[in-house]
CSV table of C-alpha atoms in Angstrom, one decimal:
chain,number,residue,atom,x,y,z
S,128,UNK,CA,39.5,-38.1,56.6
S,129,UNK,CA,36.8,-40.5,55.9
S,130,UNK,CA,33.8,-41.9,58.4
S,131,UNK,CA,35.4,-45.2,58.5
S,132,UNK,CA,38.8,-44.0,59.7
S,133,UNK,CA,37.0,-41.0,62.2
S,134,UNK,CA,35.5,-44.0,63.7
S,135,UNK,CA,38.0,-46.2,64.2
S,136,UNK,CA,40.1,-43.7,65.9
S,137,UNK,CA,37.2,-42.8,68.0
S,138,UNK,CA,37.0,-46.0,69.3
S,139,UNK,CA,40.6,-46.3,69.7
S,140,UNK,CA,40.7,-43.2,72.0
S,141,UNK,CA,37.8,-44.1,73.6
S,142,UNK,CA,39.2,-47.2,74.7
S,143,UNK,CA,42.6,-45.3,76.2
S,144,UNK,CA,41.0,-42.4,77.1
S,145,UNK,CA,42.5,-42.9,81.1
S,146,UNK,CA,46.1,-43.0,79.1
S,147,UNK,CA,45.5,-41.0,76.1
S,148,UNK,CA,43.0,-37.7,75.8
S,149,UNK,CA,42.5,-35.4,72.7
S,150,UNK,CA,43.7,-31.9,73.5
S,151,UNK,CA,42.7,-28.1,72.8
S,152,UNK,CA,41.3,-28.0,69.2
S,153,UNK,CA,44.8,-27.9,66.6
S,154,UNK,CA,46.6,-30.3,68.9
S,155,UNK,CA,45.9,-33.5,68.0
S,156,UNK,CA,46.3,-36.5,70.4
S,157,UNK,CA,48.3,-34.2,72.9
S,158,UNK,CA,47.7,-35.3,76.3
S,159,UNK,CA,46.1,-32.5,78.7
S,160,UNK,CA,48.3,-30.5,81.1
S,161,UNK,CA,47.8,-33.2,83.9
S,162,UNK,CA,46.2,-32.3,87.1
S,163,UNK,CA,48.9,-30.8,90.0
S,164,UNK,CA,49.7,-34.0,92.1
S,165,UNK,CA,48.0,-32.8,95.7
S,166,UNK,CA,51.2,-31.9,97.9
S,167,UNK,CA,51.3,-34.0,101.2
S,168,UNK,CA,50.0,-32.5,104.4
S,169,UNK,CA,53.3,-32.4,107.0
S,170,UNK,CA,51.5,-35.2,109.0
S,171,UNK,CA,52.4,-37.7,106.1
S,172,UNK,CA,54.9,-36.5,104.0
S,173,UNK,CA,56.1,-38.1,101.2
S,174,UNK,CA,59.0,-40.7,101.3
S,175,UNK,CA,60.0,-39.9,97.6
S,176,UNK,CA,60.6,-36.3,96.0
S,177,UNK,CA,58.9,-35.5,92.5
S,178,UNK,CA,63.0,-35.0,91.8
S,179,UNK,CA,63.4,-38.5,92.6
S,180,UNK,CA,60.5,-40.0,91.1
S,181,UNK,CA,61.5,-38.2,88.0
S,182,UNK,CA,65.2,-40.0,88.2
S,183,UNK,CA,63.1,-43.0,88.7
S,184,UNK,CA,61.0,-43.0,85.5
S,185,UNK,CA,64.0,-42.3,84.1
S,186,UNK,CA,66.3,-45.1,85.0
S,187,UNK,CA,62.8,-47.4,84.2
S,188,UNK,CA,62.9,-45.7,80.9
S,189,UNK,CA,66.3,-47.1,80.2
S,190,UNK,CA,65.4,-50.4,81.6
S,191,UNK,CA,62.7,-50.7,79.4
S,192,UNK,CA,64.4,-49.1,76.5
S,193,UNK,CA,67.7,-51.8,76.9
S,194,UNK,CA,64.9,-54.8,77.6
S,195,UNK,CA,63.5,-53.8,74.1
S,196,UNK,CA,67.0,-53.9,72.7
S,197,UNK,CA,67.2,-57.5,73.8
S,198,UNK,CA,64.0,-58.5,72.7
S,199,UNK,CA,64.9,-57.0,69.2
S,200,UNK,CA,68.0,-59.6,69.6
S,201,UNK,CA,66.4,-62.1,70.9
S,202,UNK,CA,63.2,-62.1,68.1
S,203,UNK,CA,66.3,-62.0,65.6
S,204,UNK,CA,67.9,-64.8,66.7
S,205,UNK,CA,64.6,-67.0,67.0
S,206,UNK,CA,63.5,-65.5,63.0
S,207,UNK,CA,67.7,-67.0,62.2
S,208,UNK,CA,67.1,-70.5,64.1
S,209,UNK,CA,63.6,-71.0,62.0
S,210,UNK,CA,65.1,-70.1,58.8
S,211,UNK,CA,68.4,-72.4,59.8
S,212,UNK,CA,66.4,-74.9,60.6
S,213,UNK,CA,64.5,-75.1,57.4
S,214,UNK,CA,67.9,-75.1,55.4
S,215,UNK,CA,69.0,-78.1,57.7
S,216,UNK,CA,65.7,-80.3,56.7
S,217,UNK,CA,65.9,-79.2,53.0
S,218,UNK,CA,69.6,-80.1,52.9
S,219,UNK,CA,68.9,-83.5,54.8
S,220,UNK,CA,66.1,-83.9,52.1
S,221,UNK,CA,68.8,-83.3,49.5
S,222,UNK,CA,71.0,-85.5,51.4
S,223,UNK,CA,68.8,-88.9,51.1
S,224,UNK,CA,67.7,-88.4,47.6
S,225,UNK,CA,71.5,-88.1,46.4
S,226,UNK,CA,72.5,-91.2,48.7
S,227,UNK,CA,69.2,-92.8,46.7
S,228,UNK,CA,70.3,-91.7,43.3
S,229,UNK,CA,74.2,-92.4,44.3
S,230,UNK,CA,72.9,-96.1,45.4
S,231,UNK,CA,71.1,-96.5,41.8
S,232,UNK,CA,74.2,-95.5,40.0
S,233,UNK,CA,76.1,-97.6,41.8
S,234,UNK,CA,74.0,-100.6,41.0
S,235,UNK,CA,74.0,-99.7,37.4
S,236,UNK,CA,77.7,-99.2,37.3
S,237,UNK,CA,77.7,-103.1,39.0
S,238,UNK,CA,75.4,-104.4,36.8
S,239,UNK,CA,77.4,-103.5,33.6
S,240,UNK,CA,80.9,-104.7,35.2
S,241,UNK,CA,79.2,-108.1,36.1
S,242,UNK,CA,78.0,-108.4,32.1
S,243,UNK,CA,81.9,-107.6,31.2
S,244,UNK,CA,82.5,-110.4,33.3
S,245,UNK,CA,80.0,-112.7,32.0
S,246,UNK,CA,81.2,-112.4,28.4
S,247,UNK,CA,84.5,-113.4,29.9
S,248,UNK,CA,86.4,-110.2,30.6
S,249,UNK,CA,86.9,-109.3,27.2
S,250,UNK,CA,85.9,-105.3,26.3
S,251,UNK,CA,83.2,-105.2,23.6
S,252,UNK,CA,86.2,-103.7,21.6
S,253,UNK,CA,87.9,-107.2,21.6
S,254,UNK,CA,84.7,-109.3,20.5
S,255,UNK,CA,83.9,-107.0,17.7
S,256,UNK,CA,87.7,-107.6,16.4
S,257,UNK,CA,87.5,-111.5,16.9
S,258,UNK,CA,84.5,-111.5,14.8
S,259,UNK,CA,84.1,-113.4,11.7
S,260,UNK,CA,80.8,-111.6,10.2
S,261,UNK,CA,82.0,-107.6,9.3
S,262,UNK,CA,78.5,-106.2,8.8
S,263,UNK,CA,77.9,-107.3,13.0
S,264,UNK,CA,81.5,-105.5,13.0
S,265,UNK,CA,80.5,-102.0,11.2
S,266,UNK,CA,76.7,-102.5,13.8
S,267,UNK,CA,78.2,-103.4,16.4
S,268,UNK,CA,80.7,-100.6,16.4
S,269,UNK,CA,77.8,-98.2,17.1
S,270,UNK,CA,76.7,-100.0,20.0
S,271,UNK,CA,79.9,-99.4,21.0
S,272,UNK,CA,80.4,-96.0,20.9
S,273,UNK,CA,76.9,-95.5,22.3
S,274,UNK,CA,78.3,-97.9,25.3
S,275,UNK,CA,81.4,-96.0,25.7
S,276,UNK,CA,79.5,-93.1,25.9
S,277,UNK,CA,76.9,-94.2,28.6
S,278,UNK,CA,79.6,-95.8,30.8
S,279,UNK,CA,81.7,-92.2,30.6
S,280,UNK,CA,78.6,-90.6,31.8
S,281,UNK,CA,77.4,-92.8,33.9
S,282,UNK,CA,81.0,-92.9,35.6
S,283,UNK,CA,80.7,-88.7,35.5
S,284,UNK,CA,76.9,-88.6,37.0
S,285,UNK,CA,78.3,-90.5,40.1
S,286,UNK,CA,80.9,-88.3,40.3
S,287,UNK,CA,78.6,-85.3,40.5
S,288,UNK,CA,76.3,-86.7,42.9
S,289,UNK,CA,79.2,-87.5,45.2
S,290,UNK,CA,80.4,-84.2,45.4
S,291,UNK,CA,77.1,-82.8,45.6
S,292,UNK,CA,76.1,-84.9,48.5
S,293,UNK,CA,79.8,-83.8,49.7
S,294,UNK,CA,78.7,-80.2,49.7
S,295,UNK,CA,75.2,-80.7,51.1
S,296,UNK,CA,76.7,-81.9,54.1
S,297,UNK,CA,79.3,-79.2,54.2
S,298,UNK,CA,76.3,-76.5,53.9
S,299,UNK,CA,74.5,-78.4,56.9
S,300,UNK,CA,77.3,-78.7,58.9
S,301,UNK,CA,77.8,-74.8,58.6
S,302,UNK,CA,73.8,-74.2,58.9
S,303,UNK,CA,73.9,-76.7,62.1
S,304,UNK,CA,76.8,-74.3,63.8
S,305,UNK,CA,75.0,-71.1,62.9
S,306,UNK,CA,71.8,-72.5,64.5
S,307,UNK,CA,73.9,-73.7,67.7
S,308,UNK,CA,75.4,-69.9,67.8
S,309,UNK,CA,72.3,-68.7,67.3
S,310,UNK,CA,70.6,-70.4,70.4
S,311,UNK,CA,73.3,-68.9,72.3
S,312,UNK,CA,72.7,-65.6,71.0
S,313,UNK,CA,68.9,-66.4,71.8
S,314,UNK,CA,69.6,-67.4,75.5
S,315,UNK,CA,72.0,-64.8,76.1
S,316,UNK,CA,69.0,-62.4,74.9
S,317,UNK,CA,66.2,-64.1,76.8
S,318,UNK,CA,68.4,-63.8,80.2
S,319,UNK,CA,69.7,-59.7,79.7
S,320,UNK,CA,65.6,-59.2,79.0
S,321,UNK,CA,64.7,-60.9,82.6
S,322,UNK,CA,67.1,-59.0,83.8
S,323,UNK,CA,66.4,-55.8,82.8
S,324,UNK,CA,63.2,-56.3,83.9
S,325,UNK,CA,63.2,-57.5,86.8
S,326,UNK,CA,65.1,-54.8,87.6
S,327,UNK,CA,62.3,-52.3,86.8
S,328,UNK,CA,59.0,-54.3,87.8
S,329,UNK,CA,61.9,-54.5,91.6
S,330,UNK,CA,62.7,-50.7,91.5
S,331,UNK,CA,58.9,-50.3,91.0
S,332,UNK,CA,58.0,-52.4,93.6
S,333,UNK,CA,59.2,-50.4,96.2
S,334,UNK,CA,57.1,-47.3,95.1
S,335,UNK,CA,53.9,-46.9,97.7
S,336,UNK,CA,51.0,-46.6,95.8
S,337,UNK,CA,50.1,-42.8,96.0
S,338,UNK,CA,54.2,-42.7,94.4
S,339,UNK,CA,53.0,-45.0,91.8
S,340,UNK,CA,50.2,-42.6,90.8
S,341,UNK,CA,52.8,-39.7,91.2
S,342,UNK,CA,55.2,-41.7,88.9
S,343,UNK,CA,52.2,-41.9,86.1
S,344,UNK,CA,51.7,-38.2,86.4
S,345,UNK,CA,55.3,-38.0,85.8
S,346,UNK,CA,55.1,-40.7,82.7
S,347,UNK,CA,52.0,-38.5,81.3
S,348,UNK,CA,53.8,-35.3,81.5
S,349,UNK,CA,57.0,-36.3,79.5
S,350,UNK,CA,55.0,-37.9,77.1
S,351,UNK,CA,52.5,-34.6,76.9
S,352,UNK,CA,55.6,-32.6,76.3
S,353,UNK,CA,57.2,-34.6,73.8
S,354,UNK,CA,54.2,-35.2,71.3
S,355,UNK,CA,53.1,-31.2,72.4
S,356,UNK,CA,56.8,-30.1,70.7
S,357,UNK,CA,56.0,-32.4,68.1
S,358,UNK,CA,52.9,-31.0,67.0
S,359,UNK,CA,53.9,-27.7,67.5
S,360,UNK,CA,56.3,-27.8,65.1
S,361,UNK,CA,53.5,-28.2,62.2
S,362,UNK,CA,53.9,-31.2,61.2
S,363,UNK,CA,50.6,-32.4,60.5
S,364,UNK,CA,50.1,-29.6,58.7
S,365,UNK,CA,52.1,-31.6,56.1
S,366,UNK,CA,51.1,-35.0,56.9
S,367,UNK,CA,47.8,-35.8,54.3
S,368,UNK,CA,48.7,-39.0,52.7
S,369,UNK,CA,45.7,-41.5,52.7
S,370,UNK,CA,45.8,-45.5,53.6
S,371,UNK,CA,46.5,-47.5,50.8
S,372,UNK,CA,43.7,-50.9,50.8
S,373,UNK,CA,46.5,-53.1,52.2
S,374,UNK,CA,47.9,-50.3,54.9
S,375,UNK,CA,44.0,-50.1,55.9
S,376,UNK,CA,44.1,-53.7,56.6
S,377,UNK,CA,46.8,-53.6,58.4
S,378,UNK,CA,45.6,-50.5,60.8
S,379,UNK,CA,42.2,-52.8,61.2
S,380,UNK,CA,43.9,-55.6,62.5
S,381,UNK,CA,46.4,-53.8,64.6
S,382,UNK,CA,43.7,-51.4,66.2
S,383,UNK,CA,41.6,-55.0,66.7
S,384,UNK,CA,44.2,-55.7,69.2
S,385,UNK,CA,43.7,-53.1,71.6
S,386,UNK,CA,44.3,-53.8,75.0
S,387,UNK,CA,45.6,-56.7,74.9
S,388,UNK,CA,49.3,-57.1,76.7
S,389,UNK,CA,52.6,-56.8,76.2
S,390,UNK,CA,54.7,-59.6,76.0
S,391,UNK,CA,58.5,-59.9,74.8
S,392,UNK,CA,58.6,-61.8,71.6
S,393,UNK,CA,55.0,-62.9,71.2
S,394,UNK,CA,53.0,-62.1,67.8
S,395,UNK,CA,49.7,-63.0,69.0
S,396,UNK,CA,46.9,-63.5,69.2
S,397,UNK,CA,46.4,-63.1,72.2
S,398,UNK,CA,50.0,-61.4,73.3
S,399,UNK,CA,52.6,-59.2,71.5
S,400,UNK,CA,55.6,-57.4,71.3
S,401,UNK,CA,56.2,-54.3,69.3
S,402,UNK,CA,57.4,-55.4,66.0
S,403,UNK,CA,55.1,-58.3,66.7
S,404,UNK,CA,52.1,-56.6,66.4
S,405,UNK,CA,53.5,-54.4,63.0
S,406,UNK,CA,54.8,-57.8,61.5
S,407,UNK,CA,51.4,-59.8,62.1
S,408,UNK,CA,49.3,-56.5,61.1
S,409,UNK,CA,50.8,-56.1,57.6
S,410,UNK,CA,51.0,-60.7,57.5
S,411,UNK,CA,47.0,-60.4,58.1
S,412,UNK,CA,47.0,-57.5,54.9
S,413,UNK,CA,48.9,-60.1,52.9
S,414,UNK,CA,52.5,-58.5,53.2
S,415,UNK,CA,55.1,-60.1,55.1
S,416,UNK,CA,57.6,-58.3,56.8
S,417,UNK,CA,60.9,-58.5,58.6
S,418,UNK,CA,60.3,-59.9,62.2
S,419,UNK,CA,62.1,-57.5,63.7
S,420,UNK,CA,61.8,-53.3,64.3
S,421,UNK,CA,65.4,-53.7,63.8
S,422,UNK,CA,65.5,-55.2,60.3
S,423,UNK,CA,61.7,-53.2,59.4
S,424,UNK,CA,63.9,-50.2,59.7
S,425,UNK,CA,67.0,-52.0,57.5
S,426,UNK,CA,64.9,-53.4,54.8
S,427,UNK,CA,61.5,-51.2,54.2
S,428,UNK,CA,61.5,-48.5,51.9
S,429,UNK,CA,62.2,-45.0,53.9
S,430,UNK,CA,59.7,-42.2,53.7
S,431,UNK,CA,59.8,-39.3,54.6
S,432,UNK,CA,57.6,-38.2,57.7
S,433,UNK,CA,55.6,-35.4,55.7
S,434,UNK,CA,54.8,-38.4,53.4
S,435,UNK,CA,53.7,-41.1,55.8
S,436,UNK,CA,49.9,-42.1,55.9
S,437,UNK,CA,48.2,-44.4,57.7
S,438,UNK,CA,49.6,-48.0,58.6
S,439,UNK,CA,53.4,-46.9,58.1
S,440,UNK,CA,55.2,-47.5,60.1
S,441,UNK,CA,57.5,-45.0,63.3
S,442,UNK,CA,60.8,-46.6,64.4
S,443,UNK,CA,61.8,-45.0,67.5
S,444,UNK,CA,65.0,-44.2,69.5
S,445,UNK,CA,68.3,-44.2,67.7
S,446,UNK,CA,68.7,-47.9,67.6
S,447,UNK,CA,65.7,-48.7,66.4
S,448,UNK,CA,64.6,-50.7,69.0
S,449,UNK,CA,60.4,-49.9,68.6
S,450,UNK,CA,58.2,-49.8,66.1
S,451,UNK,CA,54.8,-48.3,66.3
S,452,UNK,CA,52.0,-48.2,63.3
S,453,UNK,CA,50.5,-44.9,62.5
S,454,UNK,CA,47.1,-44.4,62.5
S,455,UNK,CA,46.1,-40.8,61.4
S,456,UNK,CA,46.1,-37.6,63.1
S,457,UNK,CA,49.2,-37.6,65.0
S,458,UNK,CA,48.3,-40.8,66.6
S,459,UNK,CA,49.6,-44.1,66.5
S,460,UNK,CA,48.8,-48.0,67.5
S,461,UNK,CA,51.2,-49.8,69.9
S,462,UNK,CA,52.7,-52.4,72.1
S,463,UNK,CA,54.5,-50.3,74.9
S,464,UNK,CA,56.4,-52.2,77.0
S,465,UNK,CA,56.2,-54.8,79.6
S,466,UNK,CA,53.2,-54.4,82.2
S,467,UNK,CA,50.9,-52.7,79.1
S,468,UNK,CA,48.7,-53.5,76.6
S,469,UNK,CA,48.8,-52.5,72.8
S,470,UNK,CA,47.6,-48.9,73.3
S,471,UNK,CA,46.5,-45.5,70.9
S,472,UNK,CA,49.2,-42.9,71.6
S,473,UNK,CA,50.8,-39.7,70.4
S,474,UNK,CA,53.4,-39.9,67.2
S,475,UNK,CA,55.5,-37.2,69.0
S,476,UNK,CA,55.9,-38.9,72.4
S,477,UNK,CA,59.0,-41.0,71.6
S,478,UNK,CA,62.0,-39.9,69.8
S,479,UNK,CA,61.0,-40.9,66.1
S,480,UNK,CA,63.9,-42.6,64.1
S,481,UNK,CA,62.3,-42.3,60.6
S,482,UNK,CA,59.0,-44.1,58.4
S,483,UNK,CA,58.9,-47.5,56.6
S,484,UNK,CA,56.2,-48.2,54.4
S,485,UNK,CA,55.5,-52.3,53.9
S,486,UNK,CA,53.7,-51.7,51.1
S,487,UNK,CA,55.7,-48.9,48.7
């Protein structure tokens, strides 16, 4: 591993070291066996058992988990309603240049009916047979033709625009109800997000404080033991792939953001969500991506996780619903979850979905 990337890990770490801590040498970015919570004298004892505590982490790991969800939904449906939108100005666009064009045609079409009528209402056809001087006949036939031919397409070019302004208002009309749905979508989203977490920042809130500190303990130990079984399987061992110039772009402007919080469906700069933070990384490298962790995962190219090098990026949990960016050495860069700021972590201390690479 280079200078440049041993630093820029070293000041991540450095910078979550209360959160985060190296551990024994061959077990990168494990956590430390936490220190044994100090068990209550009998004068004060506790109001909530570590059993308990642990069922509440848990049920605040499934709010979180299903507030993500909704964020992923809710981030899709805002992505749909920009592109919708877009297609309802460019058809409107189309709209008033056709009406323009459909306006000239008609005033073209008038202007040759009021000449026919001006020449007394006879077709050119009749004048050129009434004439008395045949080489006007054998030119004029010619002009003829040529008119017949304009008029036929001038009569076919307004049918055309007709029924293409007919079908850019059918597109906008079906763009305008897909936008409408897709508010509704977006609302719905917006309101099961509060939800879920008002439900957790409320089942937190009636945690005393020395239970809060027990519950971190908890929080650090489940995540020690997940990334611990993950590198203890040897997977680094395999992992040696090198940033490309574009993932090390990426990595610099997501690891710029540390500490800085959470927040459902904002991509900066001073706020961000999950996929937020991935899609506005690899934007900043010159590489746009999908919005959402949701659609990274659909449309990036898969790699497999012995191949993935710096500024991939993890999907997590079986829906998909987070995205991290790795950074090197069994570590990655991250926007949690509500209540936390974009954070250094272990690879192994969520349940990894697979590896997307922007830039393959």
């Amino acid at each position: 591993m280079g200078s440049g990337k041993r630093g820029l890990i070293a000041a991540a770490v450095t910078v979550v070291c209360a959160v985060t801590v190296l551990a024994a040498p061959g077990a990168a970015f494990a956590a430390p066996s936490p220190t044994p919570s100090t068990s209550p004298s009998s004068s004060t004892p506790a109001t909530v058992s570590n059993k308990d505590l642990e069922a509440v982490r848990k049920k605040l790991e499934k709010l979180y988990h299903d507030a993500a969800g909704a964020t992923d939904e809710y981030n899709a449906a805002e992505e749909a309603a920009e592109k919708q939108s877009a297609e309802i100005v460019s058809l409107a666009k189309k709209i008033v240049k056709g009406q323009e064009k459909l306006a000239e045609l008609k005033k073209r079409a008038g202007a040759a009916a009021a000449a026919q009528y001006r020449s007394g209402g006879l077709p050119d056809e009749a004048h050129l047979m009434l004439s008395d001087d045949p080489q006007a006949f054998l030119d004029g036939t010619g002009r003829v033709l040529q008119g017949q031919r304009a008029t036929k397409g001038l009569l076919a070019e307004m049918t055309r625009t007709q029924q293409d302004l007919e079908q850019y208002a059918k597109d906008a009309s079906a763009q305008w109800q897909k936008l409408e749905a897709g508010r509704k979508a977006k609302a719905a989203a917006k309101k099961k997000i509060k939800k879920q977490i008002a439900a957790a920042e409320e089942l937190e809130s009636q945690l005393e404080e020395e239970e809060k500190e027990r519950l971190a303990e908890l929080e650090e130990q489940a995540a020690y033991k997940a990334q611990t079984a993950w590198l203890d399987s040897g997977i680094l061992k395999d992992i040696k792939g090198k940033a490309s110039k574009k993932g090390r772009e990426a990595l610099e402007y997501a690891t710029a953001q540390l500490g800085k919080p959470y927040e459902w469906g904002a991509e900066g700069p001073k706020t961000y969500d999950c996929s937020g933070l991935t899609s506005q990384a690899w934007a900043s490298a010159g590489r746009g991506i999908p919005r959402t962790s949701q659609e990274q995962w659909k449309q990036l190219k898969r790699i497999d996780i012995k191949d993935m090098r710096p500024g991939d990026l993890i999907i997590y949990n079986a829906d998909a619903s987070h995205v991290a960016m790795y950074v090197g050495d069994g570590a990655i860069v991250h926007a949690p979850r509500p209540g936390r700021t974009v954070t250094v972590a272990g690879a192994g201390t969520m349940p990894i979905l697979g590896v997307v690479r922007p830039d393959a």
